[in-house]
Short mmCIF file of C-alpha atoms in Angstrom, two decimals:
data_model
loop_
_atom_site.label_atom_id
_atom_site.label_comp_id
_atom_site.label_asym_id
_atom_site.label_seq_id
_atom_site.Cartn_x
_atom_site.Cartn_y
_atom_site.Cartn_z
CA MET K 1 -20.58 16.37 -4.00
CA GLY K 2 -22.63 15.62 -7.68
CA ASN K 3 -21.90 12.47 -9.24
CA ARG K 4 -20.35 13.50 -12.72
CA PHE K 5 -20.69 10.07 -14.76
CA GLN K 6 -22.97 6.97 -13.83
CA VAL K 7 -20.57 3.53 -12.93
CA LYS K 8 -23.05 1.14 -15.35
CA ASP K 9 -22.52 3.61 -18.10
CA ARG K 10 -19.02 4.37 -17.80
CA PHE K 11 -17.57 0.48 -17.08
CA ALA K 12 -20.72 -0.69 -19.95
CA ASP K 13 -18.09 -2.57 -21.55
CA GLY K 14 -16.90 -4.06 -18.90
CA ALA K 15 -14.06 -4.32 -16.27
CA GLN K 16 -10.56 -5.30 -17.84
CA TYR K 17 -7.97 -3.11 -19.40
CA ILE K 18 -6.58 -4.74 -21.52
CA ASP K 19 -3.93 -2.86 -24.12
CA GLY K 20 -5.82 0.59 -23.74
CA GLN K 21 -9.90 -0.75 -24.22
CA LEU K 22 -12.20 -2.37 -21.51
CA ARG K 23 -13.74 -4.88 -21.68
CA SER K 24 -15.59 -7.42 -19.99
CA GLY K 25 -13.74 -10.53 -18.68
CA THR K 26 -14.37 -14.12 -19.75
CA SER K 27 -13.85 -16.27 -17.07
CA GLY K 28 -18.00 -17.17 -16.87
CA ARG K 29 -18.64 -15.31 -13.13
CA SER K 30 -19.94 -12.28 -12.65
CA HIS K 31 -19.09 -9.71 -9.31
CA THR K 32 -21.35 -7.48 -7.48
CA ILE K 33 -19.37 -4.35 -6.10
CA VAL K 34 -22.24 -3.09 -3.56
CA ASN K 35 -21.93 0.28 -2.35
CA PRO K 36 -20.95 -0.84 1.81
CA ALA K 37 -22.64 2.63 3.18
CA THR K 38 -26.18 1.53 2.14
CA GLY K 39 -26.17 -2.23 0.56
CA GLU K 40 -27.14 -1.30 -3.20
CA GLU K 41 -25.20 -2.64 -6.62
CA VAL K 42 -23.37 -0.51 -7.96
CA LEU K 43 -21.77 -2.73 -10.94
CA THR K 44 -21.47 -5.65 -11.83
CA TYR K 45 -19.59 -7.22 -14.18
CA GLU K 46 -17.62 -10.50 -15.60
CA LEU K 47 -14.38 -11.64 -13.28
CA ALA K 48 -11.69 -12.16 -15.69
CA SER K 49 -10.14 -16.22 -16.22
CA THR K 50 -6.99 -17.05 -16.54
CA ALA K 51 -7.10 -16.97 -20.91
CA ASP K 52 -7.42 -12.78 -20.18
CA VAL K 53 -4.76 -12.90 -17.90
CA ASP K 54 -3.14 -14.81 -21.00
CA GLU K 55 -3.78 -11.55 -23.12
CA ALA K 56 -3.23 -8.78 -20.99
CA VAL K 57 0.50 -10.10 -19.61
CA ALA K 58 1.26 -10.16 -24.20
CA ALA K 59 -0.23 -6.49 -24.28
CA ALA K 60 2.78 -5.94 -21.35
CA LYS K 61 4.83 -7.21 -23.34
CA ARG K 62 4.53 -6.35 -26.70
CA ALA K 63 4.55 -2.28 -25.34
CA PHE K 64 7.75 -3.13 -23.14
CA PRO K 65 10.05 -2.66 -25.88
CA ALA K 66 9.02 0.25 -27.10
CA TRP K 67 8.50 2.08 -24.01
CA SER K 68 11.26 0.24 -21.64
CA SER K 69 13.54 2.81 -25.02
CA ALA K 70 11.69 5.84 -24.21
CA THR K 71 13.58 8.54 -22.64
CA PRO K 72 13.75 9.39 -19.50
CA GLY K 73 12.39 12.47 -20.20
CA GLU K 74 9.92 10.64 -22.99
CA ARG K 75 7.99 8.86 -19.68
CA SER K 76 8.71 12.08 -17.09
CA ASP K 77 6.72 14.03 -20.24
CA ALA K 78 3.61 11.32 -19.95
CA LEU K 79 3.97 10.81 -16.51
CA HIS K 80 3.40 14.67 -15.29
CA ARG K 81 0.31 14.58 -18.37
CA LEU K 82 -1.52 12.07 -16.48
CA ALA K 83 -1.29 13.82 -13.52
CA ALA K 84 -2.91 17.33 -14.69
CA VAL K 85 -5.50 14.59 -15.90
CA LEU K 86 -6.12 12.93 -12.69
CA ALA K 87 -5.68 17.23 -10.92
CA GLU K 88 -8.63 17.15 -14.14
CA GLN K 89 -10.98 14.42 -12.52
CA ALA K 90 -10.14 15.00 -9.61
CA GLU K 91 -13.93 15.04 -8.49
CA ASP K 92 -14.54 11.89 -10.45
CA PHE K 93 -11.85 9.55 -8.39
CA ALA K 94 -13.68 11.00 -5.17
CA TYR K 95 -16.44 9.80 -6.02
CA ALA K 96 -15.64 6.71 -6.92
CA GLU K 97 -13.41 5.94 -4.38
CA SER K 98 -15.99 6.97 -2.57
CA LEU K 99 -18.46 4.55 -3.93
CA GLN K 100 -17.30 1.36 -3.80
CA CYS K 101 -15.08 1.64 -0.85
CA GLY K 102 -17.84 4.30 2.13
CA LYS K 103 -14.76 6.19 3.07
CA PRO K 104 -16.19 9.05 3.91
CA ILE K 105 -15.24 12.12 0.98
CA LYS K 106 -13.57 14.61 2.91
CA LEU K 107 -11.24 11.22 2.96
CA SER K 108 -11.32 10.70 -0.28
CA THR K 109 -10.59 14.25 -1.61
CA GLU K 110 -8.60 15.35 0.68
CA PHE K 111 -6.25 12.66 1.07
CA ASP K 112 -6.37 9.65 -1.70
CA VAL K 113 -7.07 11.45 -4.67
CA PRO K 114 -4.11 14.67 -4.09
CA GLY K 115 -2.92 11.85 -2.46
CA THR K 116 -2.37 9.69 -5.68
CA ILE K 117 -2.19 12.58 -7.55
CA ASP K 118 1.40 13.52 -5.69
CA ASN K 119 2.65 10.60 -6.11
CA THR K 120 2.68 11.06 -9.61
CA ALA K 121 4.18 13.96 -9.76
CA PHE K 122 7.12 12.63 -7.72
CA PHE K 123 7.72 10.00 -10.00
CA ALA K 124 7.54 11.54 -12.99
CA GLY K 125 10.38 13.54 -11.70
CA ALA K 126 11.85 10.50 -10.49
CA ALA K 127 12.16 8.94 -14.03
CA ARG K 128 14.65 11.31 -14.98
CA HIS K 129 16.74 10.30 -12.31
CA LEU K 130 17.78 6.57 -13.40
CA GLN K 131 21.05 6.34 -13.32
CA GLY K 132 24.20 3.90 -11.98
CA GLN K 133 27.36 4.52 -10.54
CA ALA K 134 29.64 6.75 -12.07
CA ALA K 135 32.53 5.42 -14.41
CA ALA K 136 35.07 4.17 -12.39
CA GLU K 137 38.90 2.54 -12.77
CA TYR K 138 38.16 -0.17 -10.31
CA SER K 139 40.81 -3.18 -11.10
CA GLY K 140 43.54 -0.63 -13.08
CA ASP K 141 42.73 -1.90 -16.45
CA HIS K 142 39.09 -1.65 -17.70
CA THR K 143 36.47 0.53 -16.67
CA SER K 144 33.03 0.61 -15.07
CA TYR K 145 29.89 1.90 -14.76
CA VAL K 146 26.72 0.37 -13.86
CA ARG K 147 23.41 0.50 -15.81
CA ARG K 148 19.42 0.97 -14.26
CA GLU K 149 17.83 -0.89 -16.20
CA ALA K 150 13.93 -1.54 -17.07
CA ILE K 151 13.63 -5.46 -15.91
CA GLY K 152 9.97 -6.52 -18.12
CA VAL K 153 6.55 -7.02 -17.36
CA VAL K 154 5.53 -6.41 -13.61
CA GLY K 155 1.85 -8.50 -11.86
CA SER K 156 0.73 -6.71 -9.18
CA ILE K 157 -1.63 -6.99 -6.91
CA ALA K 158 -3.64 -4.41 -5.06
CA PRO K 159 -5.46 -4.01 -1.59
CA TRP K 160 -9.66 -2.99 -1.14
CA ASN K 161 -8.98 -0.67 1.24
CA TYR K 162 -6.51 1.99 -0.44
CA PRO K 163 -7.54 0.94 -4.23
CA LEU K 164 -6.92 4.07 -5.96
CA GLN K 165 -3.55 4.43 -4.57
CA MET K 166 -2.10 1.26 -3.87
CA ALA K 167 -2.27 1.04 -7.13
CA ALA K 168 -0.55 3.64 -8.05
CA TRP K 169 1.87 2.94 -5.23
CA LYS K 170 2.04 -0.04 -7.41
CA ILE K 171 2.04 1.28 -11.02
CA LEU K 172 4.34 4.37 -10.90
CA PRO K 173 7.14 3.21 -9.89
CA ALA K 174 7.17 -0.14 -12.49
CA ILE K 175 5.74 2.54 -15.86
CA ALA K 176 8.21 5.23 -14.53
CA ALA K 177 11.47 2.88 -15.06
CA GLY K 178 10.31 1.81 -18.10
CA ASN K 179 8.69 -1.76 -17.44
CA THR K 180 5.32 -2.86 -18.17
CA ILE K 181 1.94 -3.33 -15.92
CA VAL K 182 -0.75 -5.90 -15.23
CA LEU K 183 -2.32 -4.98 -11.89
CA LYS K 184 -4.96 -6.63 -10.51
CA PRO K 185 -7.48 -5.07 -8.08
CA ALA K 186 -9.15 -7.02 -5.47
CA GLU K 187 -13.02 -7.22 -7.12
CA LEU K 188 -15.00 -5.34 -4.00
CA THR K 189 -13.19 -2.41 -5.27
CA PRO K 190 -11.68 -1.82 -9.20
CA LEU K 191 -13.61 1.33 -9.97
CA THR K 192 -10.62 3.65 -9.32
CA SER K 193 -7.58 1.56 -10.68
CA LEU K 194 -9.64 1.04 -13.80
CA MET K 195 -9.67 5.23 -14.44
CA PHE K 196 -6.62 5.23 -13.53
CA ALA K 197 -5.08 3.72 -16.93
CA GLN K 198 -7.38 4.85 -18.29
CA ALA K 199 -5.79 8.22 -17.46
CA ALA K 200 -3.32 6.93 -18.03
CA LYS K 201 -4.17 6.72 -22.27
CA ASP K 202 -6.05 10.08 -22.30
CA ALA K 203 -2.37 11.08 -20.75
CA GLY K 204 -1.08 9.67 -23.98
CA LEU K 205 0.47 6.16 -22.62
CA PRO K 206 0.72 4.02 -25.39
CA ASP K 207 -1.53 1.11 -25.01
CA GLY K 208 -0.50 -1.81 -22.95
CA VAL K 209 2.06 0.03 -20.63
CA VAL K 210 -0.73 0.25 -18.07
CA ASN K 211 -3.22 -2.77 -18.38
CA ILE K 212 -5.95 -4.00 -15.74
CA VAL K 213 -7.37 -7.61 -14.51
CA THR K 214 -10.04 -7.45 -12.10
CA GLY K 215 -10.47 -11.57 -11.71
CA ALA K 216 -10.83 -13.71 -7.96
CA GLY K 217 -7.21 -14.01 -6.66
CA ARG K 218 -7.77 -17.44 -6.63
CA ASP K 219 -7.24 -17.54 -10.17
CA ALA K 220 -6.67 -14.68 -12.23
CA GLY K 221 -4.39 -13.79 -8.86
CA GLU K 222 -2.31 -16.92 -8.81
CA HIS K 223 -1.93 -16.93 -12.81
CA LEU K 224 -1.15 -13.75 -12.83
CA VAL K 225 1.90 -14.21 -10.38
CA GLY K 226 3.08 -17.21 -12.09
CA HIS K 227 3.15 -16.26 -15.54
CA PRO K 228 6.19 -17.80 -16.83
CA ASP K 229 6.33 -13.65 -18.90
CA VAL K 230 6.56 -11.85 -15.46
CA VAL K 231 9.53 -11.57 -14.30
CA MET K 232 8.85 -9.30 -10.90
CA THR K 233 5.33 -9.17 -8.50
CA SER K 234 4.38 -6.78 -6.16
CA PHE K 235 1.45 -8.08 -3.56
CA THR K 236 0.01 -5.47 -1.23
CA GLY K 237 -2.33 -7.65 1.74
CA SER K 238 -2.46 -10.27 4.34
CA THR K 239 0.53 -12.21 5.82
CA ALA K 240 -1.33 -15.16 4.61
CA VAL K 241 -2.51 -14.45 0.85
CA GLY K 242 1.52 -12.73 1.25
CA LYS K 243 3.51 -16.30 1.71
CA ARG K 244 1.07 -17.82 -0.73
CA VAL K 245 2.62 -15.07 -3.35
CA ALA K 246 6.01 -16.09 -2.29
CA GLU K 247 5.56 -19.66 -2.76
CA ILE K 248 4.02 -19.50 -6.61
CA ALA K 249 7.03 -16.54 -7.55
CA THR K 250 9.71 -18.01 -5.86
CA ALA K 251 8.40 -20.91 -7.97
CA THR K 252 9.63 -18.76 -11.46
CA VAL K 253 12.33 -17.14 -9.63
CA LYS K 254 10.30 -14.14 -9.42
CA ARG K 255 11.38 -10.61 -7.64
CA LEU K 256 9.12 -10.22 -4.74
CA HIS K 257 8.44 -6.91 -3.26
CA LEU K 258 5.58 -7.78 -0.21
CA GLU K 259 3.63 -4.66 1.93
CA LEU K 260 2.10 -7.49 4.28
CA GLY K 261 0.00 -7.17 7.39
CA GLY K 262 0.67 -4.56 10.96
CA LYS K 263 -0.55 -4.39 14.09
CA ALA K 264 0.98 -0.08 14.81
CA PRO K 265 1.73 0.19 18.42
CA PHE K 266 1.20 3.78 19.39
CA LEU K 267 3.46 3.84 22.62
CA VAL K 268 3.51 7.00 24.77
CA PHE K 269 6.00 7.91 27.38
CA ASP K 270 5.12 9.66 30.31
CA ASP K 271 5.76 13.48 29.67
CA ALA K 272 4.16 12.91 26.38
CA ASP K 273 1.53 15.72 25.77
CA LEU K 274 -1.30 13.97 26.62
CA GLU K 275 -3.68 15.99 24.61
CA ALA K 276 -1.80 15.84 21.47
CA ALA K 277 -1.19 11.95 22.58
CA ALA K 278 -4.91 10.88 22.65
CA HIS K 279 -6.01 13.46 19.61
CA GLY K 280 -3.61 11.43 18.21
CA ALA K 281 -4.46 8.13 18.35
CA VAL K 282 -8.38 8.89 17.03
CA ALA K 283 -7.08 9.39 14.06
CA ALA K 284 -4.82 7.30 14.37
CA SER K 285 -6.92 4.31 14.95
CA LEU K 286 -9.80 4.88 12.86
CA ILE K 287 -8.87 6.43 9.55
CA ASN K 288 -10.34 4.61 7.10
CA THR K 289 -12.47 3.20 9.53
CA GLY K 290 -9.32 1.22 10.64
CA GLN K 291 -9.12 -0.25 7.90
CA ASP K 292 -4.59 0.61 7.39
CA CYS K 293 -1.85 -1.28 8.05
CA THR K 294 0.07 1.27 9.42
CA ALA K 295 -3.54 2.56 11.62
CA ALA K 296 -2.73 3.13 15.41
CA THR K 297 -4.18 -0.38 16.79
CA ARG K 298 -1.92 -1.28 20.41
CA ALA K 299 -2.08 1.86 22.75
CA TYR K 300 0.82 1.16 24.86
CA VAL K 301 0.00 4.25 27.97
CA GLN K 302 2.74 5.27 30.98
CA ARG K 303 1.15 3.36 33.93
CA PRO K 304 0.79 7.50 35.44
CA LEU K 305 -1.24 8.80 32.29
CA HIS K 306 -3.12 5.63 31.26
CA ASP K 307 -6.43 6.55 32.71
CA ALA K 308 -6.03 10.05 31.75
CA PHE K 309 -5.32 8.00 28.14
CA VAL K 310 -8.31 6.03 27.78
CA ALA K 311 -10.86 8.60 29.77
CA ARG K 312 -9.79 10.82 27.36
CA VAL K 313 -9.92 8.68 24.08
CA ALA K 314 -13.18 7.25 24.70
CA GLY K 315 -14.19 11.13 24.95
CA LEU K 316 -13.00 11.95 21.54
CA MET K 317 -14.89 8.81 20.03
CA GLU K 318 -17.49 9.36 20.98
CA SER K 319 -17.75 12.15 19.66
CA VAL K 320 -16.98 10.83 15.98
CA ARG K 321 -20.24 11.20 13.14
CA LEU K 322 -20.85 7.99 11.18
CA GLY K 323 -22.86 8.81 8.48
CA ASP K 324 -22.86 8.94 4.63
CA PRO K 325 -19.91 9.27 3.30
CA PHE K 326 -21.46 11.80 0.60
CA ASP K 327 -21.85 14.47 3.61
CA PRO K 328 -19.23 16.73 4.58
CA ALA K 329 -19.56 16.34 7.51
CA THR K 330 -19.27 12.34 8.40
CA ASP K 331 -16.63 11.44 10.17
CA LEU K 332 -16.75 8.03 9.86
CA GLY K 333 -17.42 5.74 7.07
CA PRO K 334 -18.56 2.20 6.77
CA LEU K 335 -16.13 -1.20 6.40
CA VAL K 336 -16.07 -2.09 3.07
CA SER K 337 -18.28 -4.52 3.86
CA HIS K 338 -21.07 -6.25 5.52
CA ALA K 339 -18.37 -9.19 5.54
CA GLN K 340 -16.30 -6.80 7.41
CA ARG K 341 -17.62 -5.32 9.33
CA ASP K 342 -19.19 -8.34 10.96
CA ARG K 343 -14.80 -10.07 11.80
CA VAL K 344 -14.84 -6.53 12.99
CA ALA K 345 -18.10 -7.06 15.87
CA GLY K 346 -16.28 -10.71 15.34
CA PHE K 347 -12.86 -9.83 17.60
CA VAL K 348 -15.27 -7.23 20.10
CA GLU K 349 -17.44 -9.51 20.88
CA ARG K 350 -14.58 -12.26 22.25
CA ALA K 351 -13.24 -9.71 24.09
CA ARG K 352 -15.77 -8.51 25.85
CA GLY K 353 -14.67 -12.47 28.06
CA TYR K 354 -11.32 -10.83 28.95
CA ALA K 355 -11.52 -7.37 28.28
CA THR K 356 -14.20 -4.17 28.85
CA VAL K 357 -14.62 -2.50 26.22
CA VAL K 358 -13.86 1.29 27.17
CA THR K 359 -16.54 2.32 24.62
CA GLY K 360 -18.00 1.53 20.72
CA GLY K 361 -18.67 -2.43 20.75
CA GLU K 362 -21.27 -1.60 18.61
CA ILE K 363 -23.71 -2.10 14.92
CA PRO K 364 -25.89 1.00 14.35
CA GLY K 365 -29.13 1.25 13.59
CA GLY K 366 -31.54 3.27 12.57
CA GLU K 367 -30.78 5.20 9.54
CA LEU K 368 -27.11 3.79 8.87
CA ALA K 369 -28.77 -0.04 10.13
CA GLU K 370 -28.52 -0.81 6.44
CA GLY K 371 -24.00 -0.07 5.90
CA ALA K 372 -21.61 -2.18 7.87
CA TYR K 373 -21.40 0.37 9.78
CA TYR K 374 -19.42 0.20 13.64
CA ARG K 375 -19.05 2.96 16.13
CA PRO K 376 -15.14 3.71 16.96
CA THR K 377 -14.48 1.42 19.78
CA LEU K 378 -11.68 1.08 22.24
CA VAL K 379 -10.83 -1.50 24.66
CA SER K 380 -8.77 -2.15 27.61
CA GLY K 381 -7.69 -4.81 30.43
CA ALA K 382 -6.83 -7.14 27.60
CA ALA K 383 -3.69 -9.12 28.58
CA GLN K 384 -1.02 -9.00 26.14
CA ASP K 385 -1.20 -12.54 25.16
CA SER K 386 -4.81 -12.25 23.84
CA GLU K 387 -6.83 -11.56 19.96
CA VAL K 388 -7.01 -8.58 20.34
CA VAL K 389 -3.87 -7.14 21.45
CA GLN K 390 -2.28 -9.88 18.22
CA SER K 391 -4.60 -10.55 15.87
CA GLU K 392 -4.78 -8.34 12.62
CA ILE K 393 -8.27 -7.12 13.45
CA PHE K 394 -8.38 -4.04 9.86
CA GLY K 395 -11.76 -1.92 11.89
CA PRO K 396 -12.24 1.24 13.88
CA VAL K 397 -10.56 -0.76 17.18
CA LEU K 398 -7.89 0.59 19.82
CA VAL K 399 -6.40 -1.41 22.65
CA VAL K 400 -5.00 0.58 25.88
CA LEU K 401 -2.41 -1.49 27.91
CA PRO K 402 -0.37 0.17 30.31
CA PHE K 403 3.36 -0.54 30.97
CA ASP K 404 5.51 1.01 33.60
CA THR K 405 9.31 1.05 32.53
CA ASP K 406 10.32 2.60 29.06
CA ASP K 407 12.83 -0.92 28.68
CA GLU K 408 8.87 -2.71 28.83
CA GLY K 409 7.33 -0.17 26.51
CA ILE K 410 9.31 -1.09 24.27
CA GLU K 411 9.63 -4.72 24.43
CA LEU K 412 6.21 -5.28 24.77
CA ALA K 413 5.91 -2.51 21.48
CA ASN K 414 7.83 -5.20 19.57
CA ASP K 415 6.29 -8.06 20.52
CA THR K 416 3.66 -8.98 17.58
CA PRO K 417 4.69 -10.10 14.50
CA TYR K 418 4.22 -7.52 12.60
CA GLY K 419 6.72 -4.68 12.10
CA LEU K 420 5.17 -1.88 8.51
CA ALA K 421 5.08 0.79 11.33
CA ALA K 422 4.83 2.57 14.94
CA SER K 423 5.07 5.48 16.10
CA ALA K 424 6.06 7.03 19.96
CA TRP K 425 5.59 10.32 22.37
CA SER K 426 7.32 12.20 24.57
CA ARG K 427 8.66 15.91 25.20
CA ASP K 428 12.64 14.63 26.03
CA VAL K 429 14.01 13.26 22.55
CA TYR K 430 16.36 11.09 24.17
CA ARG K 431 13.27 9.17 24.51
CA ALA K 432 11.68 9.34 21.68
CA GLY K 433 14.97 8.58 19.37
CA ARG K 434 16.24 6.03 21.24
CA ALA K 435 12.59 4.70 20.64
CA THR K 436 12.64 5.39 16.97
CA ARG K 437 16.10 2.79 17.92
CA GLU K 438 14.07 -0.18 18.87
CA ILE K 439 11.52 -0.48 17.75
CA LYS K 440 11.77 -2.91 14.55
CA ALA K 441 9.34 -1.66 11.85
CA GLY K 442 9.51 0.36 8.75
CA CYS K 443 7.70 3.61 9.54
CA VAL K 444 8.39 5.25 13.48
CA TRP K 445 6.35 8.72 13.94
CA VAL K 446 7.56 10.91 16.69
CA ASN K 447 3.98 13.03 18.01
CA ASP K 448 2.57 11.89 15.40
CA HIS K 449 0.97 8.80 14.21
CA ILE K 450 -0.17 7.56 9.96
CA PRO K 451 1.66 10.22 7.98
CA ILE K 452 3.10 9.59 4.83
CA ILE K 453 4.75 11.81 2.03
CA SER K 454 5.87 9.84 -1.66
CA GLU K 455 10.00 11.96 -1.03
CA MET K 456 9.97 8.49 1.65
CA PRO K 457 8.97 5.30 1.95
CA HIS K 458 7.02 3.22 2.99
CA GLY K 459 7.39 -1.32 3.64
CA GLY K 460 8.03 -3.45 6.55
CA TYR K 461 9.63 -5.37 8.97
CA LYS K 462 9.50 -9.05 9.60
CA ALA K 463 5.56 -10.58 8.98
CA SER K 464 5.28 -7.01 7.52
CA GLY K 465 6.86 -8.23 4.52
CA PHE K 466 9.50 -6.34 2.52
CA GLY K 467 10.38 -4.26 -0.07
CA LYS K 468 9.42 -0.50 -0.30
CA ASP K 469 6.45 1.85 -2.20
CA MET K 470 6.63 5.36 -2.80
CA SER K 471 10.35 7.12 -2.97
CA ALA K 472 13.34 6.85 -4.95
CA TYR K 473 13.82 3.34 -3.14
CA SER K 474 10.80 1.81 -4.11
CA PHE K 475 11.46 3.66 -7.42
CA GLU K 476 15.14 0.97 -7.92
CA GLU K 477 13.34 -1.83 -6.80
CA TYR K 478 12.10 -1.67 -10.17
CA THR K 479 15.36 -2.19 -12.00
CA GLN K 480 17.32 -4.54 -12.49
CA VAL K 481 21.60 -3.62 -11.91
CA LYS K 482 23.51 -3.63 -15.12
CA HIS K 483 28.29 -3.92 -14.34
CA VAL K 484 29.59 -2.76 -18.02
CA MET K 485 33.79 -3.60 -17.53
CA TYR K 486 35.69 -2.43 -20.36
CA ASP K 487 38.95 -2.96 -20.78
CA ASN K 488 41.54 -0.06 -21.24
CA THR K 489 44.96 -1.95 -21.61
CA ALA K 490 44.09 -3.22 -25.45
CA VAL K 491 46.85 -5.99 -25.07
CA ALA K 492 46.01 -9.47 -26.45
CA ALA K 493 47.96 -11.70 -23.99
CA LYS K 494 46.89 -10.32 -20.52
CA ASP K 495 48.74 -11.11 -17.70
CA TRP K 496 46.29 -13.01 -15.86
CA HIS K 497 45.59 -15.40 -19.37
CA ARG K 498 48.11 -17.44 -17.11
CA THR K 499 46.60 -18.99 -14.30
CA ILE K 500 44.19 -20.58 -16.76
CA PHE K 501 46.79 -21.21 -19.63
CA GLY K 502 50.83 -20.56 -20.67
CA ASP K 503 53.43 -18.64 -18.39
CA ARG K 504 54.56 -15.71 -17.09
CA THR K 505 55.77 -13.43 -20.33
#
């Protein structure tokens, strides 16, 4: 796949997008985006300062009155145009996403980019369905109805694992509802967020509706969340950072949406299709090199199938092709950085002291030595309370544990602080149904693990946060509910007034 633009030329004016223009940050500190497959520099840019955040919020605040008063049809038309622009530029978006993240081009081309285009089309339709409850006379003397209104300037923070899709998940419901937004992407991976904002301008969205500030979390991120003119914060990232975001947002009484960590269980009952479960486990644990909050990380397999499952998954993992992300044959790319690769390797090395590394657990050499690669890794024999089972690794590592009874399997699946996603594998509809009811997670798949669709919500339980991305449920979170009540009696001295003053007539 040939690149159709040079990154350094495309972002020569800087990596901030404020009020419809690319510009340089003013923090006095720079950051270098590195291709994790090669270790080579992609772009060095100036980070945003708190003053840059102030300017971006001011631009969003200026744009809010006109954008929020546009008709639903006008906002819908703008988002339909945006979907068309994204489709026209799909190759560029896929190239930039793989360049900055290291994800295989087939994943960027077939998942990240089309998913984002579909999300844009979905919210283009949702913009026309911003509805409240129908009018009725609930008190008998008044007509009540509910309005859903835009809430103002949204300040959101997106992670590095799915930069394009996460930017879209933050931006689209906010602007479809009539809000304006300032998004802070991760410093490692801002390119496609900036391109998304430029595409919005190409589609005719007014300047200031979508703004991007690329800065450090402790500076630009915290200032954005605490800004007095920001009325809502949506954050996707680790639970530890999410707690800090919540502290700052609560101090200024902001609406808050948190999509945090995960440690998804993959529950295989003894009547499951072994081949389907093994293939599903490999795909679900290795997607995006395991850097996915919903990735399968803990496979609980009922004892009659346990050994066969371990053997089959190990064999499939050993067939996975690591390589150049831009080679269409590559299955697994590098992790996002060498630091993340070393973090993942640390988990596995420590696990060798109490568990068995069945396959993988290696940093490859040869042509891949310069990249942040790590082989697909399967671990067995770990205790339920061990680090490798309880902590979010965020890499291509799957841990397999046995269970005996259905009660035990569901109990183990729920034995984690997180509750973002899970799956249950069984041919028995009642068994699977019980698992969907009793597993505490925001999404439970049956006989599959990972697929998401724009029409359905994404979000977690427990330490995985609260609030939803995608779907009409997400859209509603970006609106303010207002009750409007009309008197129908035209009576000056109403009967209820006597409870305050005077006597009943």
